[in-house]
């Protein structure tokens, strides 16, 4: 009953529109998801991180954002072996000292903390033990992994996608419509095992056509879904004024 007291409802997707129409509520407008506009804005930032650029050098870069222990477990064998000579940046969801030190220990001298990056030697794994910069680091990435899709809940896949790079996740996208849409578009890949992770990494690194198509699909996915903010503001102004 409360819904019918609302003059207008702006919705993000067709499913929401159809759901409202199914109960005969018709004062709806499909505007889209304003989060796409936010990440598109972030993707044109000009911030530079000289220490990270020195860490990367001329290598390809893999960034794991908001990783949980199960995510780190499936990635670890490939990262430890590093068969393709990459630079890895891991941003764990939990940056408590105990977890960060455990992650650092698991890579036995091959990793260094971001807070200690000025002491860089031969390490090829950088662990972010601070918050607030991850979204601005995706511009350095060639491939990304977003954590939480084993059981905790998938984190933000739109931030790396806005930079036009492939996104890898765990297997469970329940409740995250944008993940399913991006997977269908060809810019996102689900894995559930260490072997699956290694396989998709091999394909992305060694198959140039597959990689470039995946990048284009990510970029197009963001572009095609942008514009909701301007549309929403325009509608609100029309209603108010």
XYZ file of C-alpha atoms in Angstrom:
241
model
C 0.000 0.000 0.000
C 2.860 2.337 0.736
C 4.150 2.025 -2.830
C 0.968 3.556 -4.179
C 1.520 6.666 -2.036
C 4.706 7.387 -4.008
C 4.337 9.679 -7.035
C 7.216 8.236 -9.048
C 9.688 5.391 -8.677
C 12.913 5.398 -10.650
C 14.341 1.908 -11.101
C 17.720 0.508 -12.106
C 16.676 -2.405 -14.308
C 13.884 -3.926 -16.355
C 13.216 -6.643 -13.774
C 12.331 -3.996 -11.180
C 10.097 -2.218 -13.666
C 8.294 -5.442 -14.530
C 7.860 -6.318 -10.853
C 6.155 -3.001 -10.112
C 4.013 -3.270 -13.214
C 2.921 -6.750 -12.130
C 1.122 -5.202 -9.143
C -0.350 -2.470 -11.368
C 2.023 0.257 -10.192
C 2.819 2.143 -13.391
C 4.408 5.414 -12.237
C 7.852 4.026 -13.004
C 10.772 5.130 -15.130
C 13.800 2.994 -15.990
C 16.822 5.247 -15.387
C 19.669 2.771 -14.806
C 22.274 2.427 -12.078
C 24.153 5.593 -11.061
C 27.092 3.497 -9.797
C 28.214 3.111 -13.409
C 28.639 6.870 -13.687
C 30.667 6.983 -10.494
C 33.164 4.346 -11.613
C 33.379 5.896 -15.077
C 34.354 9.148 -13.383
C 36.974 7.386 -11.271
C 38.492 5.762 -14.354
C 39.681 9.102 -15.755
C 41.628 10.061 -12.632
C 45.195 11.246 -13.100
C 46.627 10.157 -9.755
C 50.101 8.650 -9.867
C 51.780 6.416 -7.311
C 55.495 6.563 -8.006
C 56.429 3.777 -5.572
C 53.912 1.420 -7.147
C 55.068 2.372 -10.625
C 58.611 1.473 -9.593
C 57.369 -1.823 -8.179
C 55.578 -2.617 -11.449
C 58.363 -1.622 -13.824
C 57.599 -2.999 -17.282
C 55.689 -6.073 -16.074
C 52.045 -6.932 -16.539
C 49.966 -6.378 -13.416
C 47.333 -8.453 -11.644
C 45.258 -6.806 -8.909
C 43.105 -8.736 -6.446
C 40.615 -6.402 -4.789
C 38.826 -7.087 -1.490
C 40.044 -10.676 -1.292
C 38.964 -13.081 1.438
C 40.862 -16.199 2.602
C 39.045 -18.510 0.170
C 39.857 -16.162 -2.712
C 43.484 -16.040 -1.655
C 43.573 -19.827 -1.382
C 42.552 -20.403 -5.024
C 44.930 -17.713 -6.291
C 47.945 -18.672 -4.195
C 49.332 -21.621 -6.225
C 49.468 -19.537 -9.410
C 50.829 -16.473 -7.624
C 53.452 -18.546 -5.826
C 54.633 -20.148 -9.052
C 54.237 -16.917 -11.072
C 54.677 -18.716 -14.412
C 54.058 -15.571 -16.457
C 56.381 -13.200 -14.573
C 53.700 -10.783 -13.373
C 53.492 -8.217 -10.624
C 50.709 -8.905 -8.124
C 48.895 -6.370 -5.965
C 46.665 -7.960 -3.336
C 44.208 -5.800 -1.417
C 42.692 -8.055 1.267
C 39.278 -7.174 2.622
C 40.621 -7.694 6.122
C 43.671 -5.523 6.746
C 43.939 -6.426 10.413
C 47.569 -7.050 11.339
C 47.018 -10.742 12.041
C 45.577 -11.463 8.589
C 48.047 -9.272 6.704
C 51.000 -10.914 8.446
C 49.570 -14.359 7.738
C 49.225 -13.486 4.050
C 52.744 -12.055 3.994
C 54.107 -15.207 5.618
C 52.317 -17.465 3.149
C 54.422 -16.022 0.320
C 57.723 -16.399 2.207
C 59.787 -13.431 1.135
C 58.150 -12.961 -2.243
C 55.749 -10.306 -0.887
C 56.092 -6.901 0.704
C 53.609 -4.626 2.449
C 52.600 -1.343 0.865
C 53.605 0.413 4.092
C 57.146 -0.930 3.590
C 57.424 -0.502 -0.170
C 60.460 1.748 0.140
C 62.361 -1.350 1.287
C 61.521 -3.213 -1.931
C 64.085 -5.791 -3.041
C 63.139 -8.692 -5.320
C 59.529 -9.035 -4.194
C 56.879 -9.351 -6.902
C 53.810 -9.366 -4.633
C 52.558 -6.161 -3.025
C 50.032 -6.447 -0.193
C 47.966 -3.343 0.472
C 47.772 -2.858 4.227
C 45.935 0.456 3.935
C 42.564 1.587 2.635
C 41.375 4.295 0.266
C 43.570 3.822 -2.817
C 42.455 0.543 -4.390
C 39.928 2.078 -6.806
C 42.671 4.346 -8.165
C 45.150 1.512 -8.677
C 43.099 -0.440 -11.206
C 44.472 1.826 -13.926
C 47.751 -0.058 -13.524
C 46.109 -3.474 -13.868
C 45.967 -5.767 -16.872
C 43.764 -8.328 -15.117
C 41.712 -8.091 -11.926
C 40.138 -10.412 -9.404
C 37.323 -9.292 -7.121
C 36.765 -11.183 -3.903
C 33.771 -12.284 -1.882
C 32.033 -14.605 -4.346
C 32.736 -17.785 -2.437
C 30.450 -17.045 0.502
C 30.836 -13.511 1.884
C 29.179 -11.540 -0.933
C 30.798 -10.202 -4.088
C 32.570 -6.861 -3.836
C 32.693 -4.063 -6.417
C 33.309 -5.441 -9.932
C 32.489 -2.126 -11.625
C 35.628 -0.303 -10.489
C 38.082 -2.498 -12.418
C 35.664 -2.921 -15.336
C 35.623 0.869 -15.775
C 39.303 0.661 -16.694
C 38.503 -1.809 -19.460
C 40.158 -4.884 -17.959
C 38.850 -8.450 -17.479
C 37.420 -9.337 -14.078
C 37.715 -12.763 -12.422
C 35.546 -13.743 -9.449
C 34.562 -16.715 -7.356
C 31.491 -18.803 -8.221
C 28.557 -17.258 -6.336
C 26.981 -14.093 -7.784
C 23.635 -14.483 -6.023
C 21.960 -11.095 -5.678
C 24.459 -9.267 -7.896
C 22.693 -8.659 -11.196
C 25.540 -6.612 -12.639
C 27.907 -9.597 -12.278
C 25.625 -11.868 -14.259
C 25.152 -9.162 -16.903
C 28.894 -8.577 -17.179
C 29.560 -12.303 -17.398
C 27.023 -12.565 -20.224
C 28.732 -9.619 -21.923
C 32.081 -11.450 -21.870
C 34.052 -9.256 -19.477
C 33.786 -11.374 -16.322
C 34.880 -14.938 -15.606
C 33.855 -17.156 -12.681
C 36.194 -19.703 -11.148
C 35.772 -22.135 -8.260
C 39.155 -23.874 -8.016
C 42.847 -23.098 -8.184
C 42.992 -24.992 -11.462
C 40.202 -22.881 -12.893
C 42.022 -19.732 -11.867
C 45.239 -20.884 -13.525
C 43.370 -21.782 -16.702
C 41.669 -18.411 -17.130
C 44.916 -16.589 -16.314
C 46.717 -18.613 -18.991
C 44.038 -17.766 -21.556
C 44.012 -14.074 -20.744
C 47.785 -13.756 -20.878
C 48.624 -15.988 -23.824
C 45.632 -15.521 -26.131
C 45.849 -11.919 -27.324
C 42.523 -12.011 -29.151
C 40.720 -13.479 -26.150
C 42.282 -10.873 -23.882
C 41.546 -7.870 -26.105
C 37.952 -9.008 -26.600
C 37.521 -9.384 -22.849
C 38.862 -5.872 -22.291
C 36.525 -4.440 -24.906
C 33.559 -6.258 -23.355
C 34.362 -4.767 -19.925
C 34.744 -1.278 -21.344
C 31.556 -1.518 -23.392
C 29.614 -2.888 -20.424
C 30.369 0.241 -18.397
C 29.765 2.599 -21.300
C 26.432 1.043 -22.267
C 25.144 1.317 -18.696
C 26.337 4.852 -17.963
C 24.147 7.961 -18.013
C 21.738 7.177 -15.191
C 22.843 10.124 -13.044
C 22.059 12.753 -15.662
C 18.753 11.094 -16.499
C 17.763 10.837 -12.836
C 18.588 14.463 -12.070
C 16.667 15.619 -15.143
C 13.559 13.702 -14.062
C 13.760 14.999 -10.478
C 14.086 18.578 -11.729
C 11.039 18.091 -13.956
C 9.001 16.745 -11.025
C 10.085 19.473 -8.607
C 10.006 22.489 -10.896
